[in-house]
Amino acid sequence: DYGEANGEGELLIKHKIKYIGNFNNNLPNKKGKLLNFVENSIYEGDLVNGKKEGKGIIKFNDGTIYEGEFINDKYEGNGKLTFKNGCIYEGNFNDNTLNGKGKFKYTDGKEYTGDFQMGLKHGFGRLTWNENKYFEGYWINNKQHGEGMFYNDGEKLKCIFRYGKIIMKID
C-alpha cells in the first residue's frame, strides 16, 4: 500500500505519460501538465480524476494546437484548433469534432463562417474569398446544397444547388 497521493508531485504512467501537477486520491486533479510520449503531445490545464476536464491547451509535435474546453479527455464546448497546415478553426466542438457554430480560416485567405456538423460545413454559412466576393447559403457535407447567393463586386447571382453543383439560376 502506497498510501494516498494528495498535493503536488510527478508520476510516470507505464512509460507512456508523465504527469506533473496536483493529485487528489491518487489521481491527477486540478491544474497539471501531461506529457504523452505515445501521441507526442503536451497538455496543460484542468484535470478531474485523471482526465482532461475544464480548460486547457494541448500541443502536438506536428504543430497542431487545441486550446479550449475539454470534457472526459475530449474537445468539447468552445475552442480553437490550429491545424499543422496553418488552417484555424474557432467555435464549437463535440466529441473532438467541429460541430455547431464556428469560423474556419484557410491558409489561402478564404474564410467560412457558419454551421458545422461532424467536422464538415453543414447548415447555413458564408464562404468569403475577399470583402467583395462571397457565397452565402446552405451546405450539406461540405457542399453547397439548396438556395444560395453569390456576391461578386456588387453583382448578385441567386442559385439552387444540389451537392455542390448549380442546378438552377434564379433571377
Tab-separated table of C-alpha atoms in Angstrom:
chain	number	residue	atom	x	y	z
A	1	ASP	CA	0.000	0.000	0.000
A	2	TYR	CA	1.461	3.318	-1.147
A	3	GLY	CA	-0.983	5.436	0.811
A	4	GLU	CA	-2.936	8.244	-0.739
A	5	ALA	CA	-1.309	10.814	-3.028
A	6	ASN	CA	-2.576	14.320	-2.383
A	7	GLY	CA	-0.952	17.665	-3.120
A	8	GLU	CA	1.650	18.206	-5.852
A	9	GLY	CA	4.070	15.831	-7.490
A	10	GLU	CA	5.178	13.845	-10.526
A	11	LEU	CA	4.079	10.490	-11.902
A	12	LEU	CA	5.247	8.313	-14.802
A	13	ILE	CA	2.421	6.111	-16.114
A	14	LYS	CA	3.526	2.903	-17.924
A	15	HIS	CA	6.427	4.819	-19.542
A	16	LYS	CA	3.841	6.459	-21.824
A	17	ILE	CA	2.689	9.544	-19.924
A	18	LYS	CA	4.448	11.803	-17.454
A	19	TYR	CA	2.215	13.883	-15.203
A	20	ILE	CA	3.345	16.918	-13.234
A	21	GLY	CA	0.818	18.668	-11.035
A	22	ASN	CA	-1.820	18.270	-8.373
A	23	PHE	CA	-3.113	14.962	-7.027
A	24	ASN	CA	-6.195	14.001	-5.094
A	25	ASN	CA	-6.946	10.385	-4.090
A	26	ASN	CA	-4.026	9.086	-6.223
A	27	LEU	CA	-5.339	10.747	-9.395
A	28	PRO	CA	-4.238	13.855	-11.295
A	29	ASN	CA	-6.623	16.667	-10.312
A	30	LYS	CA	-6.979	20.437	-10.689
A	31	LYS	CA	-4.103	22.009	-12.647
A	32	GLY	CA	-1.362	19.941	-14.231
A	33	LYS	CA	0.794	19.021	-17.182
A	34	LEU	CA	0.618	15.750	-19.146
A	35	LEU	CA	3.490	14.747	-21.418
A	36	ASN	CA	2.175	11.983	-23.695
A	37	PHE	CA	5.088	10.101	-25.294
A	38	VAL	CA	2.795	7.960	-27.486
A	39	GLU	CA	0.893	10.754	-29.244
A	40	ASN	CA	3.788	13.242	-28.868
A	41	SER	CA	1.737	15.880	-27.104
A	42	ILE	CA	1.870	18.181	-24.103
A	43	TYR	CA	-1.333	19.120	-22.273
A	44	GLU	CA	-1.513	21.907	-19.717
A	45	GLY	CA	-4.726	22.675	-17.922
A	46	ASP	CA	-7.525	21.373	-15.762
A	47	LEU	CA	-7.897	17.712	-14.811
A	48	VAL	CA	-10.576	15.842	-12.903
A	49	ASN	CA	-9.887	12.294	-11.686
A	50	GLY	CA	-7.052	11.826	-14.182
A	51	LYS	CA	-8.916	13.138	-17.268
A	52	LYS	CA	-8.695	16.405	-19.183
A	53	GLU	CA	-11.744	18.304	-17.915
A	54	GLY	CA	-12.284	22.063	-17.971
A	55	LYS	CA	-9.985	24.466	-19.806
A	56	GLY	CA	-6.631	23.587	-21.256
A	57	ILE	CA	-4.241	23.589	-24.179
A	58	ILE	CA	-2.762	20.602	-25.967
A	59	LYS	CA	0.188	20.915	-28.348
A	60	PHE	CA	1.311	18.152	-30.684
A	61	ASN	CA	4.814	17.790	-32.138
A	62	ASP	CA	3.431	18.177	-35.696
A	63	GLY	CA	2.338	21.757	-34.874
A	64	THR	CA	-1.352	21.070	-34.194
A	65	ILE	CA	-2.668	23.021	-31.179
A	66	TYR	CA	-6.060	22.898	-29.470
A	67	GLU	CA	-6.953	25.472	-26.850
A	68	GLY	CA	-10.320	25.426	-25.177
A	69	GLU	CA	-12.757	23.307	-23.233
A	70	PHE	CA	-12.443	19.584	-22.505
A	71	ILE	CA	-14.893	17.053	-21.123
A	72	ASN	CA	-13.814	13.477	-20.382
A	73	ASP	CA	-10.493	13.841	-22.314
A	74	LYS	CA	-12.228	15.199	-25.456
A	75	TYR	CA	-12.538	18.613	-27.135
A	76	GLU	CA	-15.999	19.681	-26.039
A	77	GLY	CA	-17.579	23.151	-25.984
A	78	ASN	CA	-15.755	26.252	-27.233
A	79	GLY	CA	-12.233	26.060	-28.544
A	80	LYS	CA	-9.632	26.985	-31.116
A	81	LEU	CA	-7.888	24.368	-33.241
A	82	THR	CA	-4.812	25.312	-35.244
A	83	PHE	CA	-4.014	22.594	-37.781
A	84	LYS	CA	-0.478	21.622	-38.758
A	85	ASN	CA	-1.067	23.129	-42.250
A	86	GLY	CA	-1.890	26.533	-40.700
A	87	CYS	CA	-5.698	26.484	-41.049
A	88	ILE	CA	-7.547	27.676	-37.935
A	89	TYR	CA	-10.991	26.765	-36.621
A	90	GLU	CA	-12.643	28.685	-33.787
A	91	GLY	CA	-16.009	27.638	-32.475
A	92	ASN	CA	-17.955	24.732	-31.046
A	93	PHE	CA	-16.686	21.187	-30.625
A	94	ASN	CA	-18.451	17.955	-29.791
A	95	ASP	CA	-16.612	14.673	-29.207
A	96	ASN	CA	-13.291	16.017	-30.640
A	97	THR	CA	-15.078	17.244	-33.803
A	98	LEU	CA	-16.002	20.637	-35.279
A	99	ASN	CA	-19.716	20.760	-34.519
A	100	GLY	CA	-22.094	23.708	-34.185
A	101	LYS	CA	-21.288	27.351	-34.974
A	102	GLY	CA	-17.758	28.248	-35.970
A	103	LYS	CA	-15.278	30.055	-38.185
A	104	PHE	CA	-12.727	28.250	-40.362
A	105	LYS	CA	-9.810	30.250	-41.793
A	106	TYR	CA	-7.959	28.689	-44.721
A	107	THR	CA	-4.294	29.386	-45.435
A	108	ASP	CA	-5.174	30.899	-48.839
A	109	GLY	CA	-7.222	33.661	-47.145
A	110	LYS	CA	-10.690	32.167	-47.608
A	111	GLU	CA	-12.918	32.030	-44.552
A	112	TYR	CA	-16.077	30.069	-43.784
A	113	THR	CA	-18.391	31.230	-41.001
A	114	GLY	CA	-21.434	29.179	-40.167
A	115	ASP	CA	-22.710	25.768	-39.189
A	116	PHE	CA	-20.630	22.598	-38.893
A	117	GLN	CA	-21.692	19.013	-38.343
A	118	MET	CA	-19.308	16.104	-37.840
A	119	GLY	CA	-16.359	18.270	-38.972
A	120	LEU	CA	-17.978	19.420	-42.236
A	121	LYS	CA	-19.734	22.587	-43.430
A	122	HIS	CA	-23.369	21.650	-42.884
A	123	GLY	CA	-26.298	24.058	-42.469
A	124	PHE	CA	-26.198	27.784	-43.203
A	125	GLY	CA	-22.885	29.513	-43.806
A	126	ARG	CA	-20.864	32.104	-45.631
A	127	LEU	CA	-17.674	31.389	-47.600
A	128	THR	CA	-15.675	34.553	-48.203
A	129	TRP	CA	-12.851	34.956	-50.720
A	130	ASN	CA	-12.440	38.688	-50.012
A	131	GLU	CA	-14.651	41.553	-48.786
A	132	ASN	CA	-16.293	41.891	-52.228
A	133	LYS	CA	-16.609	38.215	-53.165
A	134	TYR	CA	-18.503	35.650	-51.089
A	135	PHE	CA	-21.164	32.937	-51.130
A	136	GLU	CA	-23.955	32.774	-48.598
A	137	GLY	CA	-26.314	29.827	-48.393
A	138	TYR	CA	-26.911	26.257	-47.336
A	139	TRP	CA	-24.435	23.388	-47.156
A	140	ILE	CA	-24.612	19.615	-46.793
A	141	ASN	CA	-21.441	17.590	-46.144
A	142	ASN	CA	-19.077	20.402	-47.272
A	143	LYS	CA	-21.045	21.068	-50.497
A	144	GLN	CA	-23.447	23.870	-51.361
A	145	HIS	CA	-26.952	22.440	-51.324
A	146	GLY	CA	-30.249	24.278	-51.611
A	147	GLU	CA	-30.612	28.014	-52.061
A	148	GLY	CA	-27.601	30.279	-52.079
A	149	MET	CA	-26.353	33.627	-53.307
A	150	PHE	CA	-23.014	34.593	-54.855
A	151	TYR	CA	-21.862	38.178	-54.344
A	152	ASN	CA	-19.060	39.466	-56.566
A	153	ASP	CA	-18.145	43.177	-56.624
A	154	GLY	CA	-21.776	44.241	-56.146
A	155	GLU	CA	-23.241	41.697	-58.561
A	156	LYS	CA	-25.581	39.035	-57.189
A	157	LEU	CA	-26.382	35.596	-58.521
A	158	LYS	CA	-29.071	33.563	-56.768
A	159	CYS	CA	-28.893	29.808	-57.389
A	160	ILE	CA	-30.238	26.454	-56.324
A	161	PHE	CA	-27.551	23.845	-55.665
A	162	ARG	CA	-27.578	20.087	-55.441
A	163	TYR	CA	-24.494	18.663	-53.714
A	164	GLY	CA	-22.169	21.428	-54.914
A	165	LYS	CA	-23.479	21.863	-58.470
A	166	ILE	CA	-25.714	24.672	-59.689
A	167	ILE	CA	-28.969	23.176	-60.951
A	168	MET	CA	-30.911	26.425	-61.408
A	169	LYS	CA	-30.221	30.158	-61.568
A	170	ILE	CA	-32.945	32.403	-60.132
A	171	ASP	CA	-33.433	35.978	-61.354
